[in-house]
Amino acid sequence: MNLDWKFIGESLPLYMDAMWLTIELALIAISLSMILGLLFSLVLFYRIKGLRSIILGYVEVSRNTPLLVQLFFLYYGLPKIGLHLSEFNCAAIGLVFLGGGYMTEAFRSGIDAVSTAQIESGLSIGLSKVQLARYVILPQAFAISVPSLGANAIFLLKETSIVGAIALMDLMNVAKDLIGMHYKTAESLLLLVLAYLVLVLPLSLLLSWIERKVRHAEFGG
Amino acid sequence: MRNSGVEVLFEGSNFARLLGGLLVTIEIAFISIIIGTILGVVMGLLRTVRSRSLRIVLRLYLEAFRIIPILVWLYVVHFSFSPLLHIEISGETTAILVFSLWGAAEIGDIVRGALESMPKHQSESAKALGLSSAQLYRYVLIPQAVRRMLPGAINLATRMVKTTSLVVLIGVIDVVKIGQQIIELGVIKAPNASFWVYGFIFILYFLVCYPLSLLSRKYERRWQV
């Protein structure tokens, strides 16, 4: 197969722009959904009445609906009841909505895995509930949650590939446009796959490195 | 009240058409899960074989699906296979192909994990009891392996059903596409249709996926290992 290298060189800047968009969206999605997940899992841990059932409901809804439909609802549906959001904001909100549920689950299972002996000892030496969370539960829960938090981060990064459906110029959309305009299918797809390799592979390697680093923080590990 | 727009869901055959579209999605997911499971079991068994090169190849195959988004796979197959092979491949076929290969990779990993986590003393005790090889698999190994695999496999099924919503982007007439058609047709009569139609599709997906995730959670709890 002969590749048109001139075409590849010319379309490279388009892919670079799209990669920045992906990185920006992924950073927002990963950081905000982790904050959301941490807060929500603490609400679940402290069994705050009222809020607890709302969050449990949210987790199920966000985990059991596809991002594409969430985005279409935000982008095409909400303006009909007077809520206009930009494409970028829709994508960010959709990704955080989706990721928040997954991150809550990841933190919650980490907190659940902290042994009751640890919690009881903490209480028996007179730690307040907040101190207990800060010094006993969260450090251990975080270490336990790292693999699933990492998996969620990669999941969100890959999930950004859908935002092209609401007219954002992401990698998918650039590739689709180039195929439609120039019929350089092989070149466009090659760049598309390479772009995702460049984005996801380093994150995946970084996460397995972090996973090894935090393992010692687990109790008795 | 006349123009709230929710009526659009029940006008003519709209309701039935949307459900029909959902069926297309579920069908693609279902066929892919079946094919993926069969291929995945073989792949999982192969991954426990001692051949190093075979292991590396299968590991790379799995990582390819873990690193490259499924939508990219759909594009790659959709845009390159038809011209490459000089035959027309429909969106449905593309989707089933990609989802089956993805399922095979993930099921393969679940099977491998279950096989490797099986404690050795289980088969040794069975042999000490005088069980034959067939009995060992029938009564000891397979029941335990299935318990370890089921929650993960059901989770994968939920993810697949959700991910099949992407097939609209390679031109399959699924529930999202039918929703778009209904919205376009009613653009003057029911200008608020998109709120209700997308909201309804949102709920439809939830109704399909939620029971699956409940089931997976139930097995996870009951068979904690």
Tab-separated table of C-alpha atoms in Angstrom:
chain	number	residue	atom	x	y	z
A	1	MET	CA	0.000	0.000	0.000
A	2	ASN	CA	1.404	3.389	-0.970
A	3	LEU	CA	0.802	6.101	1.560
A	4	ASP	CA	0.601	9.730	0.527
A	5	TRP	CA	3.188	11.217	2.890
A	6	LYS	CA	2.597	14.768	1.683
A	7	PHE	CA	-1.043	14.433	2.646
A	8	ILE	CA	-0.066	13.019	6.034
A	9	GLY	CA	2.255	15.965	6.647
A	10	GLU	CA	-0.428	18.434	5.656
A	11	SER	CA	-3.133	16.960	7.856
A	12	LEU	CA	-0.901	16.544	10.884
A	13	PRO	CA	-1.716	20.020	12.295
A	14	LEU	CA	-5.448	19.199	12.180
A	15	TYR	CA	-4.830	16.067	14.233
A	16	MET	CA	-2.645	17.995	16.667
A	17	ASP	CA	-5.437	20.519	17.297
A	18	ALA	CA	-7.892	17.696	17.812
A	19	MET	CA	-5.513	15.987	20.219
A	20	TRP	CA	-5.324	19.119	22.346
A	21	LEU	CA	-9.103	19.206	22.459
A	22	THR	CA	-9.140	15.588	23.572
A	23	ILE	CA	-6.505	16.238	26.235
A	24	GLU	CA	-8.379	19.277	27.517
A	25	LEU	CA	-11.677	17.398	27.708
A	26	ALA	CA	-10.069	14.352	29.279
A	27	LEU	CA	-8.299	16.429	31.952
A	28	ILE	CA	-11.529	18.196	32.865
A	29	ALA	CA	-13.491	14.952	32.849
A	30	ILE	CA	-10.978	12.953	34.882
A	31	SER	CA	-10.254	15.605	37.521
A	32	LEU	CA	-13.835	16.788	38.053
A	33	SER	CA	-15.300	13.295	38.082
A	34	MET	CA	-12.678	12.204	40.623
A	35	ILE	CA	-13.564	15.120	42.914
A	36	LEU	CA	-17.251	14.313	42.449
A	37	GLY	CA	-16.624	10.635	43.107
A	38	LEU	CA	-14.650	11.345	46.282
A	39	LEU	CA	-17.344	13.672	47.651
A	40	PHE	CA	-20.157	11.285	46.759
A	41	SER	CA	-18.415	8.260	48.217
A	42	LEU	CA	-17.909	10.161	51.478
A	43	VAL	CA	-21.618	11.046	51.540
A	44	LEU	CA	-22.336	7.339	51.116
A	45	PHE	CA	-19.836	6.449	53.839
A	46	TYR	CA	-21.276	8.917	56.371
A	47	ARG	CA	-24.794	7.786	55.406
A	48	ILE	CA	-26.069	11.339	55.094
A	49	LYS	CA	-29.839	10.964	54.910
A	50	GLY	CA	-31.654	12.081	51.767
A	51	LEU	CA	-28.465	12.761	49.832
A	52	ARG	CA	-27.543	9.098	50.012
A	53	SER	CA	-30.431	7.810	47.933
A	54	ILE	CA	-30.053	10.618	45.394
A	55	ILE	CA	-26.413	9.685	44.879
A	56	LEU	CA	-27.154	5.970	44.656
A	57	GLY	CA	-29.738	6.764	41.972
A	58	TYR	CA	-27.325	9.018	40.114
A	59	VAL	CA	-24.618	6.334	40.104
A	60	GLU	CA	-26.978	3.800	38.546
A	61	VAL	CA	-28.304	6.213	35.909
A	62	SER	CA	-24.872	7.466	34.874
A	63	ARG	CA	-23.406	3.973	34.657
A	64	ASN	CA	-26.288	2.418	32.768
A	65	THR	CA	-26.823	4.875	29.920
A	66	PRO	CA	-24.581	5.477	26.899
A	67	LEU	CA	-22.581	8.711	26.648
A	68	LEU	CA	-23.814	9.277	23.096
A	69	VAL	CA	-27.430	9.462	24.260
A	70	GLN	CA	-26.440	11.648	27.225
A	71	LEU	CA	-24.709	14.055	24.833
A	72	PHE	CA	-27.620	14.149	22.373
A	73	PHE	CA	-29.996	14.876	25.229
A	74	LEU	CA	-27.781	17.693	26.544
A	75	TYR	CA	-27.062	19.163	23.130
A	76	TYR	CA	-30.344	18.765	21.230
A	77	GLY	CA	-32.839	18.160	24.018
A	78	LEU	CA	-32.094	20.765	26.668
A	79	PRO	CA	-32.312	23.842	24.384
A	80	LYS	CA	-35.984	22.925	23.898
A	81	ILE	CA	-36.627	23.731	27.539
A	82	GLY	CA	-34.519	26.888	27.376
A	83	LEU	CA	-31.109	25.569	28.436
A	84	HIS	CA	-28.489	26.363	25.823
A	85	LEU	CA	-25.002	24.959	26.272
A	86	SER	CA	-22.007	25.177	23.954
A	87	GLU	CA	-20.714	21.994	22.308
A	88	PHE	CA	-17.677	22.010	24.561
A	89	ASN	CA	-19.712	22.477	27.729
A	90	CYS	CA	-22.092	19.701	26.700
A	91	ALA	CA	-19.171	17.358	26.138
A	92	ALA	CA	-17.555	18.294	29.459
A	93	ILE	CA	-20.807	17.950	31.395
A	94	GLY	CA	-21.636	14.645	29.698
A	95	LEU	CA	-18.203	13.197	30.447
A	96	VAL	CA	-18.256	14.359	34.073
A	97	PHE	CA	-21.796	13.028	34.499
A	98	LEU	CA	-20.690	9.660	33.147
A	99	GLY	CA	-17.336	9.589	34.943
A	100	GLY	CA	-18.732	10.736	38.294
A	101	GLY	CA	-20.759	7.553	38.642
A	102	TYR	CA	-17.811	5.320	37.807
A	103	MET	CA	-15.462	7.239	40.137
A	104	THR	CA	-17.978	7.095	43.005
A	105	GLU	CA	-18.102	3.327	42.595
A	106	ALA	CA	-14.300	3.102	42.545
A	107	PHE	CA	-13.880	5.140	45.746
A	108	ARG	CA	-16.769	3.385	47.430
A	109	SER	CA	-15.379	-0.082	46.829
A	110	GLY	CA	-12.030	1.170	48.160
A	111	ILE	CA	-13.690	2.484	51.326
A	112	ASP	CA	-15.646	-0.756	51.700
A	113	ALA	CA	-12.405	-2.713	51.528
A	114	VAL	CA	-10.884	-0.913	54.524
A	115	SER	CA	-11.214	-3.428	57.343
A	116	THR	CA	-13.709	-2.740	60.127
A	117	ALA	CA	-10.934	-3.356	62.660
A	118	GLN	CA	-9.186	-0.262	61.316
A	119	ILE	CA	-12.312	1.855	61.625
A	120	GLU	CA	-13.103	0.566	65.106
A	121	SER	CA	-9.542	1.147	66.320
A	122	GLY	CA	-9.684	4.659	64.933
A	123	LEU	CA	-12.918	5.347	66.776
A	124	SER	CA	-11.641	3.762	69.980
A	125	ILE	CA	-8.618	6.069	70.157
A	126	GLY	CA	-11.042	8.971	69.963
A	127	LEU	CA	-10.741	10.135	66.361
A	128	SER	CA	-13.634	12.255	65.133
A	129	LYS	CA	-15.497	11.082	62.029
A	130	VAL	CA	-13.619	13.605	59.923
A	131	GLN	CA	-10.233	12.594	61.362
A	132	LEU	CA	-11.131	8.978	60.832
A	133	ALA	CA	-11.771	9.639	57.150
A	134	ARG	CA	-8.704	11.849	56.763
A	135	TYR	CA	-6.099	9.706	58.546
A	136	VAL	CA	-7.389	6.138	58.495
A	137	ILE	CA	-9.897	5.442	55.753
A	138	LEU	CA	-8.981	7.647	52.787
A	139	PRO	CA	-5.253	6.844	52.585
A	140	GLN	CA	-5.991	3.122	52.552
A	141	ALA	CA	-9.088	3.399	50.372
A	142	PHE	CA	-7.190	5.483	47.845
A	143	ALA	CA	-4.422	2.913	47.529
A	144	ILE	CA	-6.972	0.144	47.059
A	145	SER	CA	-8.919	2.204	44.507
A	146	VAL	CA	-5.953	3.131	42.329
A	147	PRO	CA	-6.414	0.350	39.748
A	148	SER	CA	-10.094	1.112	39.193
A	149	LEU	CA	-9.526	4.895	39.250
A	150	GLY	CA	-6.883	4.381	36.590
A	151	ALA	CA	-9.155	2.171	34.502
A	152	ASN	CA	-11.827	4.873	34.730
A	153	ALA	CA	-9.364	7.561	33.658
A	154	ILE	CA	-8.465	5.564	30.547
A	155	PHE	CA	-12.127	4.843	29.925
A	156	LEU	CA	-12.944	8.587	30.030
A	157	LEU	CA	-10.021	9.462	27.762
A	158	LYS	CA	-11.262	6.917	25.202
A	159	GLU	CA	-14.850	8.004	25.662
A	160	THR	CA	-13.934	11.515	24.417
A	161	SER	CA	-13.896	9.904	20.950
A	162	ILE	CA	-17.679	10.325	20.898
A	163	VAL	CA	-17.836	14.116	21.190
A	164	GLY	CA	-17.556	14.473	17.421
A	165	ALA	CA	-21.208	13.459	17.328
A	166	ILE	CA	-22.142	16.884	18.723
A	167	ALA	CA	-20.021	18.732	16.193
A	168	LEU	CA	-16.803	19.152	18.159
A	169	MET	CA	-13.706	18.901	15.968
A	170	ASP	CA	-12.178	15.925	17.732
A	171	LEU	CA	-9.926	13.239	16.241
A	172	MET	CA	-12.848	11.172	14.939
A	173	ASN	CA	-14.400	14.173	13.270
A	174	VAL	CA	-11.117	15.257	11.668
A	175	ALA	CA	-10.571	11.754	10.286
A	176	LYS	CA	-14.149	11.549	9.004
A	177	ASP	CA	-13.867	14.957	7.322
A	178	LEU	CA	-10.571	14.103	5.655
A	179	ILE	CA	-11.978	10.816	4.367
A	180	GLY	CA	-15.041	12.608	3.028
A	181	MET	CA	-13.103	15.413	1.345
A	182	HIS	CA	-9.974	13.740	0.009
A	183	TYR	CA	-10.728	9.989	-0.042
A	184	LYS	CA	-7.367	9.397	1.640
A	185	THR	CA	-8.874	6.678	3.800
A	186	ALA	CA	-5.747	4.734	4.729
A	187	GLU	CA	-3.756	7.843	5.661
A	188	SER	CA	-6.555	9.389	7.704
A	189	LEU	CA	-7.251	6.178	9.613
A	190	LEU	CA	-3.563	5.547	10.227
A	191	LEU	CA	-3.174	8.991	11.785
A	192	LEU	CA	-6.342	8.428	13.805
A	193	VAL	CA	-5.093	5.161	15.296
A	194	LEU	CA	-1.639	6.631	15.923
A	195	ALA	CA	-3.160	9.648	17.671
A	196	TYR	CA	-5.008	7.411	20.119
A	197	LEU	CA	-1.925	5.279	20.685
A	198	VAL	CA	0.045	8.429	21.494
A	199	LEU	CA	-2.692	9.569	23.885
A	200	VAL	CA	-3.675	6.368	25.662
A	201	LEU	CA	-0.491	4.295	25.763
A	202	PRO	CA	1.539	6.702	27.961
A	203	LEU	CA	-1.387	7.076	30.375
A	204	SER	CA	-1.784	3.320	30.545
A	205	LEU	CA	1.944	2.837	31.294
A	206	LEU	CA	1.940	5.685	33.826
A	207	LEU	CA	-0.994	4.132	35.652
A	208	SER	CA	0.575	0.710	35.942
A	209	TRP	CA	3.692	2.436	37.335
A	210	ILE	CA	1.595	4.337	39.912
A	211	GLU	CA	-0.202	1.103	40.755
A	212	ARG	CA	3.094	-0.523	41.673
A	213	LYS	CA	4.155	2.541	43.694
A	214	VAL	CA	1.067	2.726	45.903
A	215	ARG	CA	0.810	-0.952	46.581
A	216	HIS	CA	3.046	-0.612	49.660
A	217	ALA	CA	0.498	1.775	51.166
A	218	GLU	CA	-2.039	-0.999	51.529
A	219	PHE	CA	-2.313	-2.311	55.044
A	220	GLY	CA	-0.310	-5.483	55.473
A	221	GLY	CA	0.666	-5.441	51.811
B	1	MET	CA	-50.576	21.849	27.106
B	2	ARG	CA	-51.177	20.933	23.472
B	3	ASN	CA	-47.590	21.569	22.459
B	4	SER	CA	-45.558	20.113	25.304
B	5	GLY	CA	-44.173	17.717	22.699
B	6	VAL	CA	-44.399	14.507	24.665
B	7	GLU	CA	-47.231	13.346	22.343
B	8	VAL	CA	-44.672	12.868	19.611
B	9	LEU	CA	-43.636	9.638	21.288
B	10	PHE	CA	-47.087	8.139	20.859
B	11	GLU	CA	-47.977	9.557	17.453
B	12	GLY	CA	-48.548	6.989	14.722
B	13	SER	CA	-46.089	4.161	14.975
B	14	ASN	CA	-43.333	6.209	16.627
B	15	PHE	CA	-43.364	4.278	19.873
B	16	ALA	CA	-43.147	0.904	18.136
B	17	ARG	CA	-40.469	2.185	15.757
B	18	LEU	CA	-38.278	3.344	18.621
B	19	LEU	CA	-38.620	-0.012	20.337
B	20	GLY	CA	-37.808	-1.706	17.034
B	21	GLY	CA	-34.661	0.403	16.792
B	22	LEU	CA	-33.684	-0.617	20.295
B	23	LEU	CA	-34.104	-4.211	19.206
B	24	VAL	CA	-31.515	-3.704	16.435
B	25	THR	CA	-29.037	-2.530	19.067
B	26	ILE	CA	-29.799	-5.399	21.409
B	27	GLU	CA	-29.553	-7.874	18.542
B	28	ILE	CA	-26.087	-6.635	17.584
B	29	ALA	CA	-24.976	-6.815	21.224
B	30	PHE	CA	-26.511	-10.272	21.706
B	31	ILE	CA	-24.964	-11.848	18.593
B	32	SER	CA	-21.594	-10.289	19.436
B	33	ILE	CA	-21.709	-11.572	22.993
B	34	ILE	CA	-22.433	-15.122	21.784
B	35	ILE	CA	-19.637	-15.092	19.199
B	36	GLY	CA	-17.326	-13.255	21.596
B	37	THR	CA	-17.940	-15.777	24.353
B	38	ILE	CA	-17.148	-18.762	22.143
B	39	LEU	CA	-13.970	-17.158	20.774
B	40	GLY	CA	-13.116	-15.760	24.199
B	41	VAL	CA	-13.215	-19.140	25.957
B	42	VAL	CA	-10.808	-20.538	23.374
B	43	MET	CA	-8.614	-17.457	23.732
B	44	GLY	CA	-8.655	-17.659	27.527
B	45	LEU	CA	-7.587	-21.306	27.420
B	46	LEU	CA	-4.842	-20.470	24.939
B	47	ARG	CA	-3.575	-17.712	27.222
B	48	THR	CA	-2.799	-20.220	29.948
B	49	VAL	CA	-0.683	-22.281	27.560
B	50	ARG	CA	3.032	-22.117	28.269
B	51	SER	CA	4.049	-20.853	24.813
B	52	ARG	CA	5.565	-17.415	25.313
B	53	SER	CA	5.019	-16.127	21.783
B	54	LEU	CA	1.363	-17.163	21.799
B	55	ARG	CA	0.879	-15.340	25.079
B	56	ILE	CA	2.469	-12.171	23.752
B	57	VAL	CA	0.345	-12.191	20.607
B	58	LEU	CA	-2.883	-12.687	22.555
B	59	ARG	CA	-1.892	-10.052	25.096
B	60	LEU	CA	-1.241	-7.551	22.288
B	61	TYR	CA	-4.627	-8.428	20.813
B	62	LEU	CA	-6.304	-7.613	24.137
B	63	GLU	CA	-4.340	-4.391	24.617
B	64	ALA	CA	-5.264	-3.262	21.105
B	65	PHE	CA	-8.914	-3.229	22.175
B	66	ARG	CA	-8.134	-1.692	25.561
B	67	ILE	CA	-6.118	1.190	24.096
B	68	ILE	CA	-7.922	2.049	20.872
B	69	PRO	CA	-11.503	3.294	21.421
B	70	ILE	CA	-14.246	1.074	19.994
B	71	LEU	CA	-15.517	3.937	17.841
B	72	VAL	CA	-12.100	4.087	16.170
B	73	TRP	CA	-12.315	0.348	15.503
B	74	LEU	CA	-15.756	0.812	13.965
B	75	TYR	CA	-14.384	3.547	11.694
B	76	VAL	CA	-11.314	1.570	10.709
B	77	VAL	CA	-13.323	-1.504	9.747
B	78	HIS	CA	-16.149	0.492	8.187
B	79	PHE	CA	-13.976	2.717	6.016
B	80	SER	CA	-11.221	0.322	5.060
B	81	PHE	CA	-12.703	-3.161	4.714
B	82	SER	CA	-15.218	-2.504	1.974
B	83	PRO	CA	-12.749	-0.860	-0.428
B	84	LEU	CA	-9.992	-3.285	0.556
B	85	LEU	CA	-12.034	-6.410	-0.072
B	86	HIS	CA	-14.109	-4.904	-2.891
B	87	ILE	CA	-17.367	-5.999	-1.305
B	88	GLU	CA	-20.087	-3.988	0.333
B	89	ILE	CA	-20.061	-4.571	4.084
B	90	SER	CA	-23.109	-3.245	5.899
B	91	GLY	CA	-22.898	-1.225	9.082
B	92	GLU	CA	-24.495	-4.106	10.994
B	93	THR	CA	-21.860	-6.585	9.805
B	94	THR	CA	-19.095	-4.136	10.681
B	95	ALA	CA	-20.582	-3.650	14.119
B	96	ILE	CA	-20.989	-7.366	14.801
B	97	LEU	CA	-17.426	-8.007	13.614
B	98	VAL	CA	-15.912	-5.306	15.831
B	99	PHE	CA	-18.016	-6.092	18.887
B	100	SER	CA	-17.364	-9.838	18.587
B	101	LEU	CA	-13.606	-9.314	18.396
B	102	TRP	CA	-13.749	-6.909	21.342
B	103	GLY	CA	-15.887	-9.348	23.322
B	104	ALA	CA	-13.497	-12.197	22.525
B	105	ALA	CA	-10.569	-10.177	23.876
B	106	GLU	CA	-12.359	-9.235	27.107
B	107	ILE	CA	-13.990	-12.624	27.707
B	108	GLY	CA	-10.614	-14.201	27.023
B	109	ASP	CA	-9.125	-12.107	29.808
B	110	ILE	CA	-11.958	-12.995	32.205
B	111	VAL	CA	-11.534	-16.720	31.452
B	112	ARG	CA	-7.772	-16.495	31.890
B	113	GLY	CA	-8.193	-14.663	35.208
B	114	ALA	CA	-10.632	-17.292	36.463
B	115	LEU	CA	-8.412	-20.190	35.421
B	116	GLU	CA	-5.289	-18.690	36.956
B	117	SER	CA	-7.014	-17.797	40.214
B	118	MET	CA	-8.134	-21.377	40.757
B	119	PRO	CA	-6.185	-22.704	43.732
B	120	LYS	CA	-4.064	-25.733	42.913
B	121	HIS	CA	-5.180	-27.677	45.986
B	122	GLN	CA	-8.692	-27.869	44.523
B	123	SER	CA	-7.646	-30.174	41.700
B	124	GLU	CA	-5.191	-32.005	43.942
B	125	SER	CA	-7.846	-32.702	46.567
B	126	ALA	CA	-10.228	-33.859	43.851
B	127	LYS	CA	-7.635	-36.265	42.529
B	128	ALA	CA	-6.927	-37.503	46.043
B	129	LEU	CA	-10.623	-38.222	46.388
B	130	GLY	CA	-10.347	-40.348	43.288
B	131	LEU	CA	-12.298	-38.147	40.869
B	132	SER	CA	-11.638	-38.795	37.216
B	133	SER	CA	-10.441	-35.998	35.007
B	134	ALA	CA	-13.921	-35.500	33.561
B	135	GLN	CA	-15.450	-35.440	37.032
B	136	LEU	CA	-12.796	-32.974	38.182
B	137	TYR	CA	-13.878	-30.512	35.491
B	138	ARG	CA	-17.582	-31.267	35.801
B	139	TYR	CA	-17.910	-30.981	39.582
B	140	VAL	CA	-14.953	-28.922	40.785
B	141	LEU	CA	-13.261	-26.665	38.267
B	142	ILE	CA	-16.023	-25.520	35.907
B	143	PRO	CA	-18.552	-24.549	38.611
B	144	GLN	CA	-15.919	-22.473	40.398
B	145	ALA	CA	-14.633	-20.901	37.207
B	146	VAL	CA	-18.154	-19.905	36.163
B	147	ARG	CA	-18.736	-18.230	39.517
B	148	ARG	CA	-15.617	-16.194	39.087
B	149	MET	CA	-16.479	-15.228	35.519
B	150	LEU	CA	-20.163	-14.472	35.636
B	151	PRO	CA	-20.140	-10.998	37.288
B	152	GLY	CA	-17.420	-9.771	34.925
B	153	ALA	CA	-19.123	-11.270	31.891
B	154	ILE	CA	-22.462	-9.646	32.725
B	155	ASN	CA	-20.673	-6.338	33.257
B	156	LEU	CA	-19.161	-6.700	29.824
B	157	ALA	CA	-22.611	-7.367	28.375
B	158	THR	CA	-23.887	-4.099	29.898
B	159	ARG	CA	-20.937	-2.209	28.445
B	160	MET	CA	-21.595	-3.778	25.056
B	161	VAL	CA	-25.263	-2.816	25.030
B	162	LYS	CA	-24.284	0.750	25.913
B	163	THR	CA	-21.513	0.858	23.337
B	164	THR	CA	-23.757	-0.403	20.538
B	165	SER	CA	-25.380	3.052	20.666
B	166	LEU	CA	-22.348	4.125	18.605
B	167	VAL	CA	-23.435	2.121	15.563
B	168	VAL	CA	-25.570	5.081	14.465
B	169	LEU	CA	-22.291	6.844	13.655
B	170	ILE	CA	-21.456	4.265	10.968
B	171	GLY	CA	-24.916	4.420	9.467
B	172	VAL	CA	-26.866	1.641	11.163
B	173	ILE	CA	-30.569	2.368	11.617
B	174	ASP	CA	-30.677	1.889	15.377
B	175	VAL	CA	-32.832	3.482	18.057
B	176	VAL	CA	-30.864	6.756	17.954
B	177	LYS	CA	-31.236	7.022	14.171
B	178	ILE	CA	-34.964	6.367	14.360
B	179	GLY	CA	-35.176	9.019	17.058
B	180	GLN	CA	-33.449	11.475	14.727
B	181	GLN	CA	-35.876	10.609	11.919
B	182	ILE	CA	-38.867	11.206	14.196
B	183	ILE	CA	-37.432	14.550	15.308
B	184	GLU	CA	-36.757	15.667	11.736
B	185	LEU	CA	-40.225	14.674	10.528
B	186	GLY	CA	-41.928	16.572	13.329
B	187	VAL	CA	-39.721	19.626	13.194
B	188	ILE	CA	-42.652	22.001	12.577
B	189	LYS	CA	-45.470	20.188	14.322
B	190	ALA	CA	-43.514	19.238	17.417
B	191	PRO	CA	-40.524	21.560	17.807
B	192	ASN	CA	-39.776	20.233	21.280
B	193	ALA	CA	-39.567	16.640	20.117
B	194	SER	CA	-35.804	16.272	20.635
B	195	PHE	CA	-36.153	16.761	24.391
B	196	TRP	CA	-38.700	13.980	24.683
B	197	VAL	CA	-37.283	11.622	22.093
B	198	TYR	CA	-33.725	11.709	23.453
B	199	GLY	CA	-35.053	11.626	26.991
B	200	PHE	CA	-37.078	8.544	26.102
B	201	ILE	CA	-34.107	6.816	24.443
B	202	PHE	CA	-32.074	7.630	27.557
B	203	ILE	CA	-34.678	5.869	29.703
B	204	LEU	CA	-34.885	2.929	27.258
B	205	TYR	CA	-31.171	2.270	27.576
B	206	PHE	CA	-31.400	2.512	31.338
B	207	LEU	CA	-34.252	-0.007	31.401
B	208	VAL	CA	-32.166	-2.491	29.415
B	209	CYS	CA	-28.849	-2.005	31.219
B	210	TYR	CA	-29.974	-1.580	34.821
B	211	PRO	CA	-31.338	-5.135	35.278
B	212	LEU	CA	-28.063	-6.474	33.883
B	213	SER	CA	-25.985	-4.489	36.340
B	214	LEU	CA	-28.275	-5.553	39.205
B	215	LEU	CA	-27.760	-9.158	38.157
B	216	SER	CA	-24.000	-8.776	38.046
B	217	ARG	CA	-24.024	-7.162	41.489
B	218	LYS	CA	-26.185	-9.955	42.877
B	219	TYR	CA	-23.776	-12.636	41.693
B	220	GLU	CA	-20.812	-10.629	42.911
B	221	ARG	CA	-22.269	-10.529	46.400
B	222	ARG	CA	-23.555	-14.078	46.493
B	223	TRP	CA	-20.399	-15.652	45.150
B	224	GLN	CA	-17.815	-13.547	46.869
B	225	VAL	CA	-14.564	-15.399	46.350
